[in-house]
mmCIF file of C-alpha atoms and ligand atoms in Angstrom:
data_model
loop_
_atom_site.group_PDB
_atom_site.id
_atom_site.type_symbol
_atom_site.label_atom_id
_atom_site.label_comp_id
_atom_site.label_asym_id
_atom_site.label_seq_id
_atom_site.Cartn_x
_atom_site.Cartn_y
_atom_site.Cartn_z
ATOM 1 C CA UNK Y 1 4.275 21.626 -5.626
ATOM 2 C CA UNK Y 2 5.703 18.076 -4.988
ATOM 3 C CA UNK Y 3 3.627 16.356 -2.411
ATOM 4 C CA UNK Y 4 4.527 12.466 -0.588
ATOM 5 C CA UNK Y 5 2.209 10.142 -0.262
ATOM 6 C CA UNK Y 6 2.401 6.599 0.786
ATOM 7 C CA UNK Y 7 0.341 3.506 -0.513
ATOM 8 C CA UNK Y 8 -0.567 0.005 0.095
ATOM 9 C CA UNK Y 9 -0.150 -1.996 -2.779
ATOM 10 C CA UNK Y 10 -1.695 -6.249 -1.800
ATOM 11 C CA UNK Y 11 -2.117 -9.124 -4.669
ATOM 12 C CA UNK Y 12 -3.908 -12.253 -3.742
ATOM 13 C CA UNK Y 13 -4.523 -13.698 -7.650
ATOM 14 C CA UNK Y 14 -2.392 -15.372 -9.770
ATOM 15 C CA UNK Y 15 1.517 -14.223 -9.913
ATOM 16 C CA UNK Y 16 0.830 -12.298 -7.056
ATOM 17 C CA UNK Y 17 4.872 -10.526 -7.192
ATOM 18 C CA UNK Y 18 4.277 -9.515 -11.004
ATOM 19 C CA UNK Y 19 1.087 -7.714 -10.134
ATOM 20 C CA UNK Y 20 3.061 -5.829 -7.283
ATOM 21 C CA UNK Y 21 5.603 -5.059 -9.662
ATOM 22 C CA UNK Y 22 3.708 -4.127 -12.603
ATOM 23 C CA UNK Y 23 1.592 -1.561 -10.882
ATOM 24 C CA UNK Y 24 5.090 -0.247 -9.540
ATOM 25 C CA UNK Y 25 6.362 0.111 -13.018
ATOM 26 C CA UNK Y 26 3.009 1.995 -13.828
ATOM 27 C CA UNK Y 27 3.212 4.297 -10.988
ATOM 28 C CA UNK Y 28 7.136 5.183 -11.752
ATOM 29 C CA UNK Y 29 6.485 5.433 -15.122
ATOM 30 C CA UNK Y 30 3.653 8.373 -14.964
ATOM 31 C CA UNK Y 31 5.492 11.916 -15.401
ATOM 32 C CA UNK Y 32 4.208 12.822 -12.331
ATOM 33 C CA UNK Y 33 5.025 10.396 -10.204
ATOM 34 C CA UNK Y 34 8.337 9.070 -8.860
ATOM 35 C CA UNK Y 35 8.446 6.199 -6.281
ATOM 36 C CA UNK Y 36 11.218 6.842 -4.025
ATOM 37 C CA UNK Y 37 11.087 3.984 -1.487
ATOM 38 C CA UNK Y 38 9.706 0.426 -1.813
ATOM 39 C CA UNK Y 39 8.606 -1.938 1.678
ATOM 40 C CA UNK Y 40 10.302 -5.586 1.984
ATOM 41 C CA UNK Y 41 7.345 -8.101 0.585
ATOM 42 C CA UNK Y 42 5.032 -9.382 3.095
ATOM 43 C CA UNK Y 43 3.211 -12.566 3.136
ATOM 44 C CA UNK Y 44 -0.268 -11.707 4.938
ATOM 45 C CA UNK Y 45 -3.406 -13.674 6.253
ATOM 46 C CA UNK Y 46 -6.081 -12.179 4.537
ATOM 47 C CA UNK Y 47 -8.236 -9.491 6.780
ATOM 48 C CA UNK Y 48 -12.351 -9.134 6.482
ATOM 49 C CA UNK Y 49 -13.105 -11.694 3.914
ATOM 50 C CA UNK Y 50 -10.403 -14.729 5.001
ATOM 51 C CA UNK Y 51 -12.241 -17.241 2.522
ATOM 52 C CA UNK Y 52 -9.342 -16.655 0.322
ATOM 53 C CA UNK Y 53 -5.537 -16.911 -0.635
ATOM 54 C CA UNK Y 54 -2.361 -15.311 1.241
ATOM 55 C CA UNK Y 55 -2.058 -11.695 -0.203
ATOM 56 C CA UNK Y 56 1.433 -10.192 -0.845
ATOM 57 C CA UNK Y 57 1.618 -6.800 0.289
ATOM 58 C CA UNK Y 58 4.272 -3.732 -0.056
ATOM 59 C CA UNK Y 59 4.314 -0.275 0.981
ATOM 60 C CA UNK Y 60 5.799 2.608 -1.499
ATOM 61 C CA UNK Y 61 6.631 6.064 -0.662
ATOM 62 C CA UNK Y 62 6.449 8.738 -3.654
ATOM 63 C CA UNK Y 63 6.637 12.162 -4.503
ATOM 64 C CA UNK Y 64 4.124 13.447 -7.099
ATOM 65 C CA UNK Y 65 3.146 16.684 -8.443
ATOM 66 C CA UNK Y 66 -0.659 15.553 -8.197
ATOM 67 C CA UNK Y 67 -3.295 16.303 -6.238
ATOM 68 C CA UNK Y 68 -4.519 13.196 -3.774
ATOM 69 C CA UNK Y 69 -7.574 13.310 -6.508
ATOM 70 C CA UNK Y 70 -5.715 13.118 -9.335
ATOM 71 C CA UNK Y 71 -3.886 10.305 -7.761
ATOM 72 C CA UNK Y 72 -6.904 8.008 -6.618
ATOM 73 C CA UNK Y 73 -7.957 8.363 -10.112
ATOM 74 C CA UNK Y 74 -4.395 6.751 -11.341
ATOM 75 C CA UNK Y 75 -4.432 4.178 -8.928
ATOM 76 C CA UNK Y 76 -7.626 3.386 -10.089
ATOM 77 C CA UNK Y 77 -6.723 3.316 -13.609
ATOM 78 C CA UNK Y 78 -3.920 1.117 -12.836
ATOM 79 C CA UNK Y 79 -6.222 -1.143 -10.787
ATOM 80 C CA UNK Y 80 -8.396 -1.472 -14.008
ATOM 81 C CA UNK Y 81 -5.423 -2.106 -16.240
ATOM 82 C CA UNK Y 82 -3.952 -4.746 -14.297
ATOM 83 C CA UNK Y 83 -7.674 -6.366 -14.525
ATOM 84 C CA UNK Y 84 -8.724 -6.039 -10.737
ATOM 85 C CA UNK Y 85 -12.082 -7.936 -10.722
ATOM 86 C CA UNK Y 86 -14.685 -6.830 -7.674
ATOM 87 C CA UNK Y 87 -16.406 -10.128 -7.845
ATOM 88 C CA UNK Y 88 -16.952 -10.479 -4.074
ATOM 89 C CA UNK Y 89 -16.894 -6.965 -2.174
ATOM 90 C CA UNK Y 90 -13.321 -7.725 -0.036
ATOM 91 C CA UNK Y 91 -12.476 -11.047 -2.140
ATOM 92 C CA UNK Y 92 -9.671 -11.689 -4.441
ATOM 93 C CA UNK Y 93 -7.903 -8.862 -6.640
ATOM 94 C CA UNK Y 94 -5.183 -8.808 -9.700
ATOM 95 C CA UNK Y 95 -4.504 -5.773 -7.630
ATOM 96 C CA UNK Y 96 -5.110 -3.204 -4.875
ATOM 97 C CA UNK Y 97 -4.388 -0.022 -4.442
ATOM 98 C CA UNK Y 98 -4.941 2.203 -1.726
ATOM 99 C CA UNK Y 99 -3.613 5.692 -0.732
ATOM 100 C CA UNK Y 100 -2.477 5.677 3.452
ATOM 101 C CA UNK Y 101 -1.111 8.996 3.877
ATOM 102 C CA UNK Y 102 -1.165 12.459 1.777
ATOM 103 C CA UNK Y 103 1.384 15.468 3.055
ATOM 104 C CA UNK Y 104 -0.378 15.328 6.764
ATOM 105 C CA UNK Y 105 -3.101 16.290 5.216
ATOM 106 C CA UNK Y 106 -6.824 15.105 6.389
ATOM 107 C CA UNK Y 107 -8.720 15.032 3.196
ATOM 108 C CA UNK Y 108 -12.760 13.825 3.402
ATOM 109 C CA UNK Y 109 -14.711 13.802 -0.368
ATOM 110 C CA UNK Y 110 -17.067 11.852 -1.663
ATOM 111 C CA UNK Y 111 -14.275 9.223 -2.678
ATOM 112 C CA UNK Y 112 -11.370 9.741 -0.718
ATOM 113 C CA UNK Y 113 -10.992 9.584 3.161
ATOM 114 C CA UNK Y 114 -7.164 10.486 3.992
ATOM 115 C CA UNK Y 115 -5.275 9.265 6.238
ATOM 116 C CA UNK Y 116 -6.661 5.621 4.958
ATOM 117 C CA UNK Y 117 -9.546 5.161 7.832
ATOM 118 C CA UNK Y 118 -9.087 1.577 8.520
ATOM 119 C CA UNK Y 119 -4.846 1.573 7.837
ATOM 120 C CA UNK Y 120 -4.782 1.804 11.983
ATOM 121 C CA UNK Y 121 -6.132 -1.477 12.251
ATOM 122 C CA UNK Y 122 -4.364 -3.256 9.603
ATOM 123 C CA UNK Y 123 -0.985 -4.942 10.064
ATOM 124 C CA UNK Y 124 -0.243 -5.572 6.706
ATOM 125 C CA UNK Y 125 -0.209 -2.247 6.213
ATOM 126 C CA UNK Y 126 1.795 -0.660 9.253
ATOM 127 C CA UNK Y 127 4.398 -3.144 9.688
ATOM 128 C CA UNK Y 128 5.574 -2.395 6.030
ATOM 129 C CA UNK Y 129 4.687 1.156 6.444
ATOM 130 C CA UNK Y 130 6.918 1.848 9.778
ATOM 131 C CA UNK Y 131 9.808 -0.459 7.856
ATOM 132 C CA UNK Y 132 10.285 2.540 5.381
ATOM 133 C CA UNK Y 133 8.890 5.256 7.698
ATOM 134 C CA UNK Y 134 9.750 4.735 11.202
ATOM 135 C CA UNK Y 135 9.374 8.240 12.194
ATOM 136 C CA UNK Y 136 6.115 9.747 11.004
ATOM 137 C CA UNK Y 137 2.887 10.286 12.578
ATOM 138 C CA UNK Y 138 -0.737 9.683 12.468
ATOM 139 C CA UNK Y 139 -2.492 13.341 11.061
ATOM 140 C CA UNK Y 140 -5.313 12.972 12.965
ATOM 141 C CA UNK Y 141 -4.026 12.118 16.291
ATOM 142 C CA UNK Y 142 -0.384 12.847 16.330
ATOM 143 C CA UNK Y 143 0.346 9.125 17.004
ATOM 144 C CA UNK Y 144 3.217 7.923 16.135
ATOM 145 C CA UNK Y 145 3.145 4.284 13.712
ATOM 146 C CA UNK Y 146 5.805 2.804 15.943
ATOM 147 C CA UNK Y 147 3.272 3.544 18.891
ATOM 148 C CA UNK Y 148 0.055 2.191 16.784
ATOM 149 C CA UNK Y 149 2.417 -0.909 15.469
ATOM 150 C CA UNK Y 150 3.115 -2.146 19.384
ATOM 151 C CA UNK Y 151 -0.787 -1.822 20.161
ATOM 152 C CA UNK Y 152 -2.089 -3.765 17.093
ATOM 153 C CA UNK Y 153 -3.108 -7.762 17.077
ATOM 154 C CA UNK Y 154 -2.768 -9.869 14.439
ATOM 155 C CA UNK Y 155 0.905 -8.902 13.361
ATOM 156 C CA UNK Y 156 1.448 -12.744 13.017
ATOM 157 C CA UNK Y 157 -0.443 -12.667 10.401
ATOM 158 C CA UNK Y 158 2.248 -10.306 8.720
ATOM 159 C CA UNK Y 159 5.139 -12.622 7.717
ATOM 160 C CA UNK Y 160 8.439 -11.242 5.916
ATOM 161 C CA UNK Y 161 8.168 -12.993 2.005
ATOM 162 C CA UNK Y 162 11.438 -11.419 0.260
ATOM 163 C CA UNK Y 163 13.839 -8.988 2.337
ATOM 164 C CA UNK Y 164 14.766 -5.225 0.751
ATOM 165 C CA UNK Y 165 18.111 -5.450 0.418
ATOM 166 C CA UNK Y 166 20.575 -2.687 -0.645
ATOM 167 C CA UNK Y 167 19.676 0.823 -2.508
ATOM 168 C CA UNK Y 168 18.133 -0.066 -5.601
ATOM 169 C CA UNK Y 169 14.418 1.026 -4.815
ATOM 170 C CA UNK Y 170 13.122 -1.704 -7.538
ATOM 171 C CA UNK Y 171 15.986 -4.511 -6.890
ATOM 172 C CA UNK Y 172 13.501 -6.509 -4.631
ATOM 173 C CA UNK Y 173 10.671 -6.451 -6.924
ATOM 174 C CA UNK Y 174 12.542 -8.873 -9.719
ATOM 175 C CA UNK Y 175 12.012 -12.049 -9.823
HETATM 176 O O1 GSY I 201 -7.597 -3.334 1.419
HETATM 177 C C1 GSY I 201 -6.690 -3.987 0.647
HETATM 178 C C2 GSY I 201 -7.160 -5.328 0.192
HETATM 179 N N1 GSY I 201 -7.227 -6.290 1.303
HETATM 180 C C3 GSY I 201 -6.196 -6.930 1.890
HETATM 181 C C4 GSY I 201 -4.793 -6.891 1.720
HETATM 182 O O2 GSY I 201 -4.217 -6.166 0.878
HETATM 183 N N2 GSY I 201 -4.065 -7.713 2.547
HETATM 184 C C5 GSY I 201 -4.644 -8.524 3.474
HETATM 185 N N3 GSY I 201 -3.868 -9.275 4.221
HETATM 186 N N4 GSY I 201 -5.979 -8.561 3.662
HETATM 187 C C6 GSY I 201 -6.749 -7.774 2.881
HETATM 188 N N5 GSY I 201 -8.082 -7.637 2.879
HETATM 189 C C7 GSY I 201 -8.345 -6.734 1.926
HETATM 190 S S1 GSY I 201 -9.942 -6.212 1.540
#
Protein backbone atom coordinates (compact mmCIF):
# COMPACT_ATOMS: atom_id res chain seq x y z
CA UNK A 1 0.00 0.00 0.00
CA UNK A 2 1.43 3.49 -0.91
CA UNK A 3 0.75 5.87 1.89
CA UNK A 4 1.54 10.18 1.82
CA UNK A 5 3.02 11.70 4.34
CA UNK A 6 4.31 15.15 4.72
CA UNK A 7 7.50 16.41 6.66
CA UNK A 8 9.27 19.34 7.99
CA UNK A 9 12.66 19.38 7.05
CA UNK A 10 14.69 22.97 9.15
CA UNK A 11 18.73 23.53 9.10
CA UNK A 12 20.16 26.15 11.33
CA UNK A 13 24.18 24.94 11.08
CA UNK A 14 26.54 25.52 8.64
CA UNK A 15 25.38 25.39 4.73
CA UNK A 16 22.08 25.34 5.94
CA UNK A 17 20.52 24.74 1.85
CA UNK A 18 22.99 21.64 1.39
CA UNK A 19 21.69 20.01 4.52
CA UNK A 20 18.03 20.56 3.16
CA UNK A 21 19.06 19.16 0.05
CA UNK A 22 21.08 16.33 1.06
CA UNK A 23 18.50 14.81 3.31
CA UNK A 24 16.13 15.30 0.15
CA UNK A 25 18.46 13.32 -1.97
CA UNK A 26 18.45 10.63 0.90
CA UNK A 27 14.81 10.46 1.21
CA UNK A 28 14.29 10.18 -2.85
CA UNK A 29 16.88 7.93 -3.08
CA UNK A 30 15.40 5.07 -0.57
CA UNK A 31 13.34 2.41 -2.76
CA UNK A 32 10.57 3.16 -0.84
CA UNK A 33 10.25 6.47 -0.88
CA UNK A 34 9.50 9.01 -3.62
CA UNK A 35 9.20 12.78 -2.83
CA UNK A 36 6.63 14.16 -5.00
CA UNK A 37 6.38 17.84 -3.99
CA UNK A 38 8.99 20.17 -2.43
CA UNK A 39 7.84 23.79 -0.29
CA UNK A 40 9.55 27.23 -1.53
CA UNK A 41 12.60 27.78 1.19
CA UNK A 42 11.74 29.71 4.16
CA UNK A 43 13.90 31.86 6.21
CA UNK A 44 12.49 31.44 9.94
CA UNK A 45 13.11 33.06 13.46
CA UNK A 46 13.94 30.32 15.48
CA UNK A 47 10.88 28.99 17.89
CA UNK A 48 11.51 27.63 21.75
CA UNK A 49 15.18 28.04 22.06
CA UNK A 50 15.76 31.66 19.99
CA UNK A 51 19.49 31.84 21.37
CA UNK A 52 20.43 30.76 17.97
CA UNK A 53 20.77 31.25 14.08
CA UNK A 54 17.87 31.74 11.35
CA UNK A 55 16.77 28.12 10.38
CA UNK A 56 15.85 27.33 6.72
CA UNK A 57 12.89 25.32 6.53
CA UNK A 58 10.92 23.28 3.61
CA UNK A 59 8.02 21.13 3.53
CA UNK A 60 8.00 17.76 1.23
CA UNK A 61 5.14 15.68 0.33
CA UNK A 62 5.90 11.82 -0.48
CA UNK A 63 4.48 8.66 -1.17
CA UNK A 64 6.11 5.62 0.50
CA UNK A 65 5.36 2.07 0.82
CA UNK A 66 6.41 2.27 4.65
CA UNK A 67 4.81 2.21 7.61
CA UNK A 68 4.93 5.81 9.68
CA UNK A 69 7.46 3.50 11.94
CA UNK A 70 9.52 2.45 9.46
CA UNK A 71 9.71 5.98 8.33
CA UNK A 72 10.64 7.79 11.73
CA UNK A 73 13.32 5.29 11.84
CA UNK A 74 14.73 6.65 8.24
CA UNK A 75 14.40 10.05 9.10
CA UNK A 76 16.26 9.32 11.96
CA UNK A 77 18.92 7.57 10.22
CA UNK A 78 19.23 10.37 7.90
CA UNK A 79 19.33 12.82 10.83
CA UNK A 80 22.37 10.78 12.15
CA UNK A 81 24.06 10.66 8.78
CA UNK A 82 23.91 14.18 8.08
CA UNK A 83 25.62 14.52 11.76
CA UNK A 84 22.61 16.19 13.69
CA UNK A 85 24.24 16.96 17.09
CA UNK A 86 21.57 17.25 20.27
CA UNK A 87 23.94 19.39 22.17
CA UNK A 88 21.28 21.69 23.67
CA UNK A 89 17.66 20.00 23.78
CA UNK A 90 15.92 22.60 20.94
CA UNK A 91 19.44 24.22 19.89
CA UNK A 92 21.22 24.04 16.67
CA UNK A 93 20.98 20.93 14.16
CA UNK A 94 22.94 19.75 10.77
CA UNK A 95 19.39 18.67 10.37
CA UNK A 96 15.77 18.06 11.41
CA UNK A 97 13.40 15.94 10.55
CA UNK A 98 10.02 15.60 11.56
CA UNK A 99 6.94 13.69 10.22
CA UNK A 100 3.50 16.33 10.17
CA UNK A 101 0.96 14.24 8.67
CA UNK A 102 0.53 10.29 7.90
CA UNK A 103 -2.66 9.18 5.49
CA UNK A 104 -5.23 11.02 8.13
CA UNK A 105 -4.19 8.78 10.29
CA UNK A 106 -3.85 9.57 14.27
CA UNK A 107 -1.02 7.40 15.31
CA UNK A 108 0.15 7.59 19.36
CA UNK A 109 3.40 5.03 20.31
CA UNK A 110 5.94 5.33 22.43
CA UNK A 111 7.91 7.45 19.71
CA UNK A 112 5.63 8.79 17.35
CA UNK A 113 2.63 11.20 17.97
CA UNK A 114 0.87 11.80 14.41
CA UNK A 115 -0.44 14.45 13.25
CA UNK A 116 2.97 16.31 14.59
CA UNK A 117 1.42 17.68 18.13
CA UNK A 118 2.97 21.01 18.17
CA UNK A 119 2.88 21.56 13.91
CA UNK A 120 -0.52 23.75 14.86
CA UNK A 121 1.45 26.20 16.52
CA UNK A 122 4.34 26.50 14.31
CA UNK A 123 4.49 28.84 11.31
CA UNK A 124 7.40 27.59 9.82
CA UNK A 125 5.77 24.68 9.37
CA UNK A 126 2.14 25.59 8.06
CA UNK A 127 2.91 28.38 5.87
CA UNK A 128 5.15 25.96 3.76
CA UNK A 129 2.82 23.18 4.41
CA UNK A 130 -0.54 25.02 3.03
CA UNK A 131 1.93 26.39 -0.04
CA UNK A 132 1.99 22.71 -1.38
CA UNK A 133 -1.26 21.57 0.31
CA UNK A 134 -3.82 24.16 0.40
CA UNK A 135 -6.66 21.86 0.70
CA UNK A 136 -6.15 19.28 3.42
CA UNK A 137 -7.23 19.04 6.87
CA UNK A 138 -6.24 18.66 10.39
CA UNK A 139 -7.09 14.57 11.41
CA UNK A 140 -7.94 15.33 14.64
CA UNK A 141 -10.22 18.18 14.31
CA UNK A 142 -11.23 18.42 10.74
CA UNK A 143 -9.62 21.92 10.53
CA UNK A 144 -8.64 23.00 7.65
CA UNK A 145 -4.54 24.50 7.43
CA UNK A 146 -5.79 27.52 5.55
CA UNK A 147 -8.17 28.06 8.67
CA UNK A 148 -5.23 27.23 11.36
CA UNK A 149 -2.68 29.45 9.03
CA UNK A 150 -5.10 32.81 9.44
CA UNK A 151 -5.33 32.14 13.37
CA UNK A 152 -1.56 31.66 14.03
CA UNK A 153 1.01 34.59 15.36
CA UNK A 154 4.30 34.84 14.56
CA UNK A 155 4.02 34.26 10.66
CA UNK A 156 6.52 37.23 10.39
CA UNK A 157 8.81 35.27 11.55
CA UNK A 158 8.30 33.03 8.33
CA UNK A 159 10.06 34.93 5.50
CA UNK A 160 10.15 33.54 1.74
CA UNK A 161 14.31 32.64 1.18
CA UNK A 162 14.25 31.12 -2.54
CA UNK A 163 10.80 30.90 -4.56
CA UNK A 164 9.63 27.22 -6.17
CA UNK A 165 9.54 27.94 -9.46
CA UNK A 166 8.34 25.68 -12.35
CA UNK A 167 7.82 21.64 -12.25
CA UNK A 168 11.01 20.25 -11.46
CA UNK A 169 10.28 19.02 -7.77
CA UNK A 170 14.25 19.35 -6.96
CA UNK A 171 15.01 22.58 -9.32
CA UNK A 172 14.82 24.90 -6.18
CA UNK A 173 17.00 22.93 -4.03
CA UNK A 174 20.37 23.67 -6.32
CA UNK A 175 22.45 26.01 -5.56
O1 LIG B 1 11.28 21.20 15.39
C1 LIG B 1 12.15 21.48 14.38
C2 LIG B 1 13.38 22.18 14.84
N1 LIG B 1 13.10 23.56 15.27
C3 LIG B 1 12.87 24.62 14.48
C4 LIG B 1 12.77 24.80 13.08
O2 LIG B 1 12.91 23.88 12.25
N2 LIG B 1 12.51 26.09 12.65
C5 LIG B 1 12.36 27.13 13.51
N3 LIG B 1 12.11 28.32 13.02
N4 LIG B 1 12.43 26.97 14.85
C6 LIG B 1 12.69 25.74 15.33
N5 LIG B 1 12.80 25.33 16.60
C7 LIG B 1 13.04 24.02 16.54
S1 LIG B 1 13.27 23.03 17.94
Amino acid sequence: MTSTAYLSLGSNLDDRLLYLREAVQLLHGDQHIEVSDISSLYETDPVGYTNQGNFLNIVVELKTTYTAEQLLSVCQSIENTLGRKRVIRWGPRTVDLDILLFNHENIETDDLSVPHPRMHERAFVIIPLVEIEPNIQLPTSGQSFNEILERIPDKEGVRLWKRKNGEDVFEHLES
